Amino acid sequence: QVQLVESGGGLVQAGGSLRLSCAASGRTFSSFPMGWFRQAPGKERDVVAAISWNGGKTYYEDSVKGRFTISRDNAKNTVYLQMNSLKPEDTAVYYCAARTAYSGTYYSQPRDYDCWGQGTQVTVSS
């Protein structure tokens, strides 16, 4: 069983930065594709960024390209989301997700992931 715990959310002004962390425990984290998703009130949960098991492949949703960076440190069982130039429309609950089976690629759909964290709130004020 894999447990995921997000941290690093908070309130920030537009143009500011935050770094989210997702710490994993349990099974072999280093084999798993990971993703960051977000869900705003009344909206579906959508992918923000995804990363392959070794960080060699990454994916970004169009609206965050050039502003957000996903990375992972397998020695620390942690995946990160660096968020720069934040906008009010980035406001949402951000979730970390793991696909707990080895794969060489990334995945961008919620249905592809079987383990989720509890979420962390990110609020960007204008």
GROMACS .gro file of N, CA and C in nm:
model
  378
    1GLN      N    1   0.085  -0.118   0.000
    1GLN     CA    2   0.000   0.000   0.000
    1GLN      C    3   0.089   0.124   0.000
    2VAL      N    4   0.057   0.220  -0.085
    2VAL     CA    5   0.132   0.345  -0.094
    2VAL      C    6   0.049   0.456  -0.031
    3GLN      N    7   0.113   0.537   0.049
    3GLN     CA    8   0.048   0.655   0.106
    3GLN      C    9   0.117   0.779   0.050
    4LEU      N   10   0.036   0.878   0.014
    4LEU     CA   11   0.087   1.003  -0.041
    4LEU      C   12   0.042   1.118   0.047
    5VAL      N   13   0.135   1.206   0.080
    5VAL     CA   14   0.102   1.322   0.163
    5VAL      C   15   0.156   1.447   0.095
    6GLU      N   16   0.066   1.538   0.057
    6GLU     CA   17   0.106   1.663  -0.006
    6GLU      C   18   0.131   1.771   0.099
    7SER      N   19   0.215   1.864   0.065
    7SER     CA   20   0.239   1.981   0.149
    7SER      C   21   0.285   2.095   0.061
    8GLY      N   22   0.283   2.216   0.118
    8GLY     CA   23   0.335   2.332   0.047
    8GLY      C   24   0.231   2.426  -0.008
    9GLY      N   25   0.104   2.391   0.004
    9GLY     CA   26   0.001   2.481  -0.044
    9GLY      C   27  -0.011   2.604   0.045
   10GLY      N   28  -0.093   2.698   0.001
   10GLY     CA   29  -0.113   2.819   0.081
   10GLY      C   30  -0.172   2.930  -0.001
   11LEU      N   31  -0.167   3.050   0.056
   11LEU     CA   32  -0.219   3.170  -0.008
   11LEU      C   33  -0.101   3.252  -0.061
   12VAL      N   34  -0.110   3.292  -0.186
   12VAL     CA   35  -0.003   3.370  -0.247
   12VAL      C   36  -0.065   3.473  -0.341
   13GLN      N   37   0.004   3.583  -0.358
   13GLN     CA   38  -0.044   3.685  -0.452
   13GLN      C   39  -0.012   3.645  -0.596
   14ALA      N   40  -0.089   3.697  -0.687
   14ALA     CA   41  -0.063   3.673  -0.828
   14ALA      C   42   0.080   3.714  -0.862
   15GLY      N   43   0.145   3.629  -0.941
   15GLY     CA   44   0.284   3.651  -0.975
   15GLY      C   45   0.382   3.583  -0.883
   16GLY      N   46   0.333   3.532  -0.771
   16GLY     CA   47   0.419   3.466  -0.674
   16GLY      C   48   0.446   3.322  -0.708
   17SER      N   49   0.515   3.254  -0.616
   17SER     CA   50   0.556   3.116  -0.638
   17SER      C   51   0.524   3.031  -0.516
   18LEU      N   52   0.504   2.904  -0.542
   18LEU     CA   53   0.489   2.803  -0.438
   18LEU      C   54   0.555   2.675  -0.487
   19ARG      N   55   0.603   2.593  -0.395
   19ARG     CA   56   0.651   2.460  -0.431
   19ARG      C   57   0.573   2.357  -0.351
   20LEU      N   58   0.504   2.271  -0.422
   20LEU     CA   59   0.433   2.162  -0.359
   20LEU      C   60   0.523   2.039  -0.352
   21SER      N   61   0.508   1.965  -0.244
   21SER     CA   62   0.580   1.840  -0.227
   21SER      C   63   0.481   1.728  -0.203
   22CYS      N   64   0.517   1.610  -0.247
   22CYS     CA   65   0.436   1.492  -0.224
   22CYS      C   66   0.529   1.381  -0.177
   23ALA      N   67   0.516   1.345  -0.051
   23ALA     CA   68   0.599   1.241   0.008
   23ALA      C   69   0.526   1.108   0.003
   24ALA      N   70   0.595   1.007  -0.046
   24ALA     CA   71   0.536   0.874  -0.059
   24ALA      C   72   0.597   0.778   0.040
   25SER      N   73   0.516   0.689   0.089
   25SER     CA   74   0.565   0.583   0.177
   25SER      C   75   0.499   0.453   0.135
   26GLY      N   76   0.562   0.344   0.174
   26GLY     CA   77   0.506   0.215   0.140
   26GLY      C   78   0.589   0.145   0.035
   27ARG      N   79   0.525   0.110  -0.074
   27ARG     CA   80   0.592   0.032  -0.176
   27ARG      C   81   0.694   0.113  -0.254
   28THR      N   82   0.753   0.055  -0.353
   28THR     CA   83   0.867   0.112  -0.423
   28THR      C   84   0.825   0.232  -0.506
   29PHE      N   85   0.846   0.347  -0.451
   29PHE     CA   86   0.807   0.472  -0.516
   29PHE      C   87   0.879   0.492  -0.647
   30SER      N   88   1.004   0.455  -0.654
   30SER     CA   89   1.087   0.489  -0.769
   30SER      C   90   1.040   0.423  -0.898
   31SER      N   91   0.951   0.324  -0.890
   31SER     CA   92   0.902   0.257  -1.010
   31SER      C   93   0.778   0.322  -1.069
   32PHE      N   94   0.719   0.416  -0.996
   32PHE     CA   95   0.584   0.462  -1.030
   32PHE      C   96   0.583   0.591  -1.110
   33PRO      N   97   0.504   0.597  -1.215
   33PRO     CA   98   0.470   0.726  -1.273
   33PRO      C   99   0.390   0.807  -1.171
   34MET      N  100   0.411   0.937  -1.172
   34MET     CA  101   0.344   1.025  -1.075
   34MET      C  102   0.280   1.141  -1.150
   35GLY      N  103   0.180   1.199  -1.085
   35GLY     CA  104   0.114   1.314  -1.146
   35GLY      C  105   0.065   1.411  -1.042
   36TRP      N  106   0.049   1.534  -1.086
   36TRP     CA  107  -0.018   1.638  -1.008
   36TRP      C  108  -0.146   1.676  -1.081
   37PHE      N  109  -0.254   1.682  -1.005
   37PHE     CA  110  -0.383   1.720  -1.058
   37PHE      C  111  -0.437   1.835  -0.974
   38ARG      N  112  -0.538   1.903  -1.026
   38ARG     CA  113  -0.603   2.007  -0.947
   38ARG      C  114  -0.752   2.006  -0.975
   39GLN      N  115  -0.826   2.053  -0.874
   39GLN     CA  116  -0.970   2.058  -0.886
   39GLN      C  117  -1.020   2.185  -0.820
   40ALA      N  118  -1.082   2.269  -0.900
   40ALA     CA  119  -1.145   2.391  -0.852
   40ALA      C  120  -1.292   2.362  -0.821
   41PRO      N  121  -1.354   2.442  -0.737
   41PRO     CA  122  -1.495   2.419  -0.701
   41PRO      C  123  -1.584   2.412  -0.824
   42GLY      N  124  -1.664   2.308  -0.831
   42GLY     CA  125  -1.757   2.293  -0.942
   42GLY      C  126  -1.696   2.242  -1.071
   43LYS      N  127  -1.569   2.209  -1.067
   43LYS     CA  128  -1.501   2.163  -1.189
   43LYS      C  129  -1.446   2.022  -1.169
   44GLU      N  130  -1.412   1.960  -1.280
   44GLU     CA  131  -1.354   1.827  -1.275
   44GLU      C  132  -1.207   1.834  -1.233
   45ARG      N  133  -1.158   1.719  -1.188
   45ARG     CA  134  -1.017   1.709  -1.154
   45ARG      C  135  -0.937   1.691  -1.283
   46ASP      N  136  -0.842   1.780  -1.306
   46ASP     CA  137  -0.765   1.780  -1.430
   46ASP      C  138  -0.616   1.768  -1.402
   47VAL      N  139  -0.546   1.713  -1.498
   47VAL     CA  140  -0.402   1.701  -1.484
   47VAL      C  141  -0.336   1.838  -1.492
   48VAL      N  142  -0.232   1.856  -1.412
   48VAL     CA  143  -0.146   1.974  -1.419
   48VAL      C  144  -0.014   1.934  -1.483
   49ALA      N  145   0.045   1.827  -1.430
   49ALA     CA  146   0.174   1.779  -1.481
   49ALA      C  147   0.189   1.633  -1.443
   50ALA      N  148   0.272   1.563  -1.520
   50ALA     CA  149   0.297   1.422  -1.493
   50ALA      C  150   0.442   1.391  -1.524
   51ILE      N  151   0.492   1.285  -1.462
   51ILE     CA  152   0.634   1.251  -1.477
   51ILE      C  153   0.651   1.100  -1.477
   52SER      N  154   0.744   1.052  -1.558
   52SER     CA  155   0.772   0.909  -1.563
   52SER      C  156   0.854   0.866  -1.442
   53TRP      N  157   0.878   0.737  -1.430
   53TRP     CA  158   0.939   0.682  -1.309
   53TRP      C  159   1.075   0.742  -1.277
   54ASN      N  160   1.153   0.774  -1.381
   54ASN     CA  161   1.288   0.825  -1.356
   54ASN      C  162   1.301   0.973  -1.389
   55GLY      N  163   1.189   1.038  -1.419
   55GLY     CA  164   1.193   1.180  -1.451
   55GLY      C  165   1.233   1.209  -1.594
   56GLY      N  166   1.254   1.107  -1.674
   56GLY     CA  167   1.298   1.128  -1.810
   56GLY      C  168   1.193   1.180  -1.904
   57LYS      N  169   1.068   1.161  -1.868
   57LYS     CA  170   0.957   1.210  -1.950
   57LYS      C  171   0.863   1.290  -1.862
   58THR      N  172   0.822   1.406  -1.913
   58THR     CA  173   0.729   1.490  -1.839
   58THR      C  174   0.619   1.540  -1.932
   59TYR      N  175   0.509   1.578  -1.870
   59TYR     CA  176   0.392   1.629  -1.943
   59TYR      C  177   0.339   1.749  -1.866
   60TYR      N  178   0.295   1.851  -1.939
   60TYR     CA  179   0.234   1.968  -1.876
   60TYR      C  180   0.106   2.005  -1.949
   61GLU      N  181   0.008   2.041  -1.871
   61GLU     CA  182  -0.114   2.097  -1.929
   61GLU      C  183  -0.079   2.232  -1.990
   62ASP      N  184  -0.146   2.268  -2.098
   62ASP     CA  185  -0.105   2.385  -2.174
   62ASP      C  186  -0.098   2.513  -2.091
   63SER      N  187  -0.192   2.532  -2.001
   63SER     CA  188  -0.199   2.659  -1.929
   63SER      C  189  -0.085   2.677  -1.828
   64VAL      N  190  -0.012   2.571  -1.798
   64VAL     CA  191   0.096   2.583  -1.699
   64VAL      C  192   0.234   2.571  -1.762
   65LYS      N  193   0.240   2.542  -1.890
   65LYS     CA  194   0.370   2.529  -1.957
   65LYS      C  195   0.450   2.657  -1.943
   66GLY      N  196   0.576   2.640  -1.907
   66GLY     CA  197   0.663   2.756  -1.889
   66GLY      C  198   0.653   2.819  -1.751
   67ARG      N  199   0.554   2.780  -1.672
   67ARG     CA  200   0.537   2.837  -1.537
   67ARG      C  201   0.559   2.731  -1.428
   68PHE      N  202   0.516   2.609  -1.454
   68PHE     CA  203   0.526   2.501  -1.355
   68PHE      C  204   0.632   2.401  -1.398
   69THR      N  205   0.695   2.340  -1.299
   69THR     CA  206   0.794   2.235  -1.325
   69THR      C  207   0.770   2.119  -1.231
   70ILE      N  208   0.755   2.000  -1.287
   70ILE     CA  209   0.743   1.879  -1.207
   70ILE      C  210   0.879   1.811  -1.201
   71SER      N  211   0.913   1.759  -1.084
   71SER     CA  212   1.039   1.687  -1.069
   71SER      C  213   1.021   1.583  -0.959
   72ARG      N  214   1.118   1.495  -0.949
   72ARG     CA  215   1.111   1.392  -0.845
   72ARG      C  216   1.250   1.360  -0.795
   73ASP      N  217   1.255   1.318  -0.670
   73ASP     CA  218   1.378   1.272  -0.608
   73ASP      C  219   1.348   1.133  -0.553
   74ASN      N  220   1.385   1.031  -0.627
   74ASN     CA  221   1.350   0.895  -0.587
   74ASN      C  222   1.423   0.851  -0.460
   75ALA      N  223   1.537   0.912  -0.432
   75ALA     CA  224   1.607   0.879  -0.308
   75ALA      C  225   1.530   0.928  -0.187
   76LYS      N  226   1.450   1.033  -0.207
   76LYS     CA  227   1.370   1.089  -0.097
   76LYS      C  228   1.223   1.051  -0.107
   77ASN      N  229   1.189   0.967  -0.206
   77ASN     CA  230   1.049   0.927  -0.224
   77ASN      C  231   0.956   1.047  -0.233
   78THR      N  232   0.997   1.147  -0.307
   78THR     CA  233   0.922   1.272  -0.312
   78THR      C  234   0.912   1.323  -0.455
   79VAL      N  235   0.795   1.374  -0.488
   79VAL     CA  236   0.774   1.443  -0.615
   79VAL      C  237   0.736   1.588  -0.584
   80TYR      N  238   0.781   1.678  -0.670
   80TYR     CA  239   0.762   1.821  -0.646
   80TYR      C  240   0.687   1.886  -0.761
   81LEU      N  241   0.623   1.997  -0.731
   81LEU     CA  242   0.565   2.082  -0.833
   81LEU      C  243   0.603   2.227  -0.799
   82GLN      N  244   0.698   2.280  -0.875
   82GLN     CA  245   0.736   2.419  -0.860
   82GLN      C  246   0.643   2.504  -0.943
   83MET      N  247   0.576   2.598  -0.881
   83MET     CA  248   0.477   2.681  -0.948
   83MET      C  249   0.521   2.826  -0.941
   84ASN      N  250   0.549   2.884  -1.056
   84ASN     CA  251   0.592   3.023  -1.066
   84ASN      C  252   0.488   3.104  -1.143
   85SER      N  253   0.497   3.235  -1.130
   85SER     CA  254   0.406   3.325  -1.202
   85SER      C  255   0.261   3.282  -1.184
   86LEU      N  256   0.224   3.258  -1.062
   86LEU     CA  257   0.090   3.207  -1.033
   86LEU      C  258  -0.017   3.309  -1.069
   87LYS      N  259  -0.130   3.255  -1.112
   87LYS     CA  260  -0.244   3.337  -1.154
   87LYS      C  261  -0.366   3.299  -1.069
   88PRO      N  262  -0.462   3.390  -1.057
   88PRO     CA  263  -0.583   3.354  -0.980
   88PRO      C  264  -0.652   3.228  -1.031
   89GLU      N  265  -0.644   3.204  -1.160
   89GLU     CA  266  -0.708   3.084  -1.215
   89GLU      C  267  -0.635   2.955  -1.179
   90ASP      N  268  -0.521   2.964  -1.115
   90ASP     CA  269  -0.453   2.846  -1.064
   90ASP      C  270  -0.509   2.801  -0.929
   91THR      N  271  -0.598   2.881  -0.873
   91THR     CA  272  -0.658   2.848  -0.744
   91THR      C  273  -0.735   2.716  -0.753
   92ALA      N  274  -0.702   2.623  -0.665
   92ALA     CA  275  -0.764   2.490  -0.665
   92ALA      C  276  -0.706   2.408  -0.551
   93VAL      N  277  -0.766   2.292  -0.530
   93VAL     CA  278  -0.702   2.191  -0.447
   93VAL      C  279  -0.613   2.107  -0.538
   94TYR      N  280  -0.488   2.093  -0.498
   94TYR     CA  281  -0.391   2.019  -0.577
   94TYR      C  282  -0.369   1.881  -0.515
   95TYR      N  283  -0.375   1.780  -0.601
   95TYR     CA  284  -0.360   1.641  -0.558
   95TYR      C  285  -0.239   1.577  -0.624
   96CYS      N  286  -0.171   1.498  -0.547
   96CYS     CA  287  -0.064   1.413  -0.597
   96CYS      C  288  -0.123   1.274  -0.622
   97ALA      N  289  -0.075   1.207  -0.727
   97ALA     CA  290  -0.126   1.074  -0.759
   97ALA      C  291  -0.014   0.984  -0.806
   98ALA      N  292  -0.030   0.856  -0.778
   98ALA     CA  293   0.067   0.755  -0.819
   98ALA      C  294  -0.003   0.644  -0.895
   99ARG      N  295   0.064   0.596  -0.998
   99ARG     CA  296   0.019   0.476  -1.067
   99ARG      C  297   0.110   0.365  -1.018
  100THR      N  298   0.058   0.277  -0.933
  100THR     CA  299   0.144   0.185  -0.858
  100THR      C  300   0.175   0.059  -0.938
  101ALA      N  301   0.227   0.081  -1.057
  101ALA     CA  302   0.277  -0.027  -1.140
  101ALA      C  303   0.386   0.032  -1.228
  102TYR      N  304   0.491  -0.046  -1.249
  102TYR     CA  305   0.602   0.010  -1.327
  102TYR      C  306   0.557   0.041  -1.470
  103SER      N  307   0.602   0.156  -1.516
  103SER     CA  308   0.581   0.194  -1.656
  103SER      C  309   0.689   0.291  -1.696
  104GLY      N  310   0.725   0.291  -1.822
  104GLY     CA  311   0.831   0.377  -1.870
  104GLY      C  312   0.785   0.514  -1.911
  105THR      N  313   0.655   0.540  -1.900
  105THR     CA  314   0.604   0.667  -1.950
  105THR      C  315   0.527   0.741  -1.842
  106TYR      N  316   0.464   0.851  -1.879
  106TYR     CA  317   0.379   0.926  -1.788
  106TYR      C  318   0.232   0.903  -1.826
  107TYR      N  319   0.142   0.948  -1.741
  107TYR     CA  320   0.000   0.934  -1.766
  107TYR      C  321  -0.070   1.065  -1.731
  108SER      N  322  -0.167   1.104  -1.812
  108SER     CA  323  -0.228   1.235  -1.794
  108SER      C  324  -0.376   1.230  -1.759
  109GLN      N  325  -0.432   1.113  -1.737
  109GLN     CA  326  -0.573   1.102  -1.705
  109GLN      C  327  -0.592   1.053  -1.562
  110PRO      N  328  -0.687   1.108  -1.488
  110PRO     CA  329  -0.709   1.060  -1.351
  110PRO      C  330  -0.734   0.910  -1.343
  111ARG      N  331  -0.800   0.854  -1.443
  111ARG     CA  332  -0.835   0.712  -1.439
  111ARG      C  333  -0.712   0.621  -1.446
  112ASP      N  334  -0.599   0.677  -1.486
  112ASP     CA  335  -0.476   0.598  -1.496
  112ASP      C  336  -0.404   0.584  -1.363
  113TYR      N  337  -0.450   0.653  -1.261
  113TYR     CA  338  -0.384   0.652  -1.130
  113TYR      C  339  -0.470   0.580  -1.027
  114ASP      N  340  -0.405   0.507  -0.938
  114ASP     CA  341  -0.480   0.429  -0.840
  114ASP      C  342  -0.450   0.466  -0.696
  115CYS      N  343  -0.370   0.568  -0.676
  115CYS     CA  344  -0.339   0.610  -0.540
  115CYS      C  345  -0.334   0.762  -0.538
  116TRP      N  346  -0.403   0.822  -0.441
  116TRP     CA  347  -0.417   0.967  -0.435
  116TRP      C  348  -0.384   1.019  -0.295
  117GLY      N  349  -0.329   1.139  -0.290
  117GLY     CA  350  -0.312   1.208  -0.165
  117GLY      C  351  -0.440   1.278  -0.124
  118GLN      N  352  -0.433   1.346  -0.010
  118GLN     CA  353  -0.552   1.411   0.045
  118GLN      C  354  -0.576   1.549  -0.014
  119GLY      N  355  -0.477   1.603  -0.081
  119GLY     CA  356  -0.491   1.734  -0.144
  119GLY      C  357  -0.438   1.847  -0.058
  120THR      N  358  -0.395   1.952  -0.124
  120THR     CA  359  -0.350   2.073  -0.055
  120THR      C  360  -0.405   2.194  -0.129
  121GLN      N  361  -0.456   2.290  -0.053
  121GLN     CA  362  -0.522   2.406  -0.113
  121GLN      C  363  -0.418   2.508  -0.159
  122VAL      N  364  -0.436   2.555  -0.282
  122VAL     CA  365  -0.357   2.667  -0.334
  122VAL      C  366  -0.454   2.778  -0.370
  123THR      N  367  -0.432   2.895  -0.312
  123THR     CA  368  -0.517   3.010  -0.339
  123THR      C  369  -0.429   3.125  -0.387
  124VAL      N  370  -0.462   3.178  -0.503
  124VAL     CA  371  -0.387   3.288  -0.561
  124VAL      C  372  -0.478   3.410  -0.565
  125SER      N  373  -0.437   3.513  -0.496
  125SER     CA  374  -0.517   3.635  -0.490
  125SER      C  375  -0.472   3.733  -0.598
  126SER      N  376  -0.568   3.811  -0.646
  126SER     CA  377  -0.537   3.906  -0.753
  126SER      C  378  -0.496   4.042  -0.698
   0.00000   0.00000   0.00000
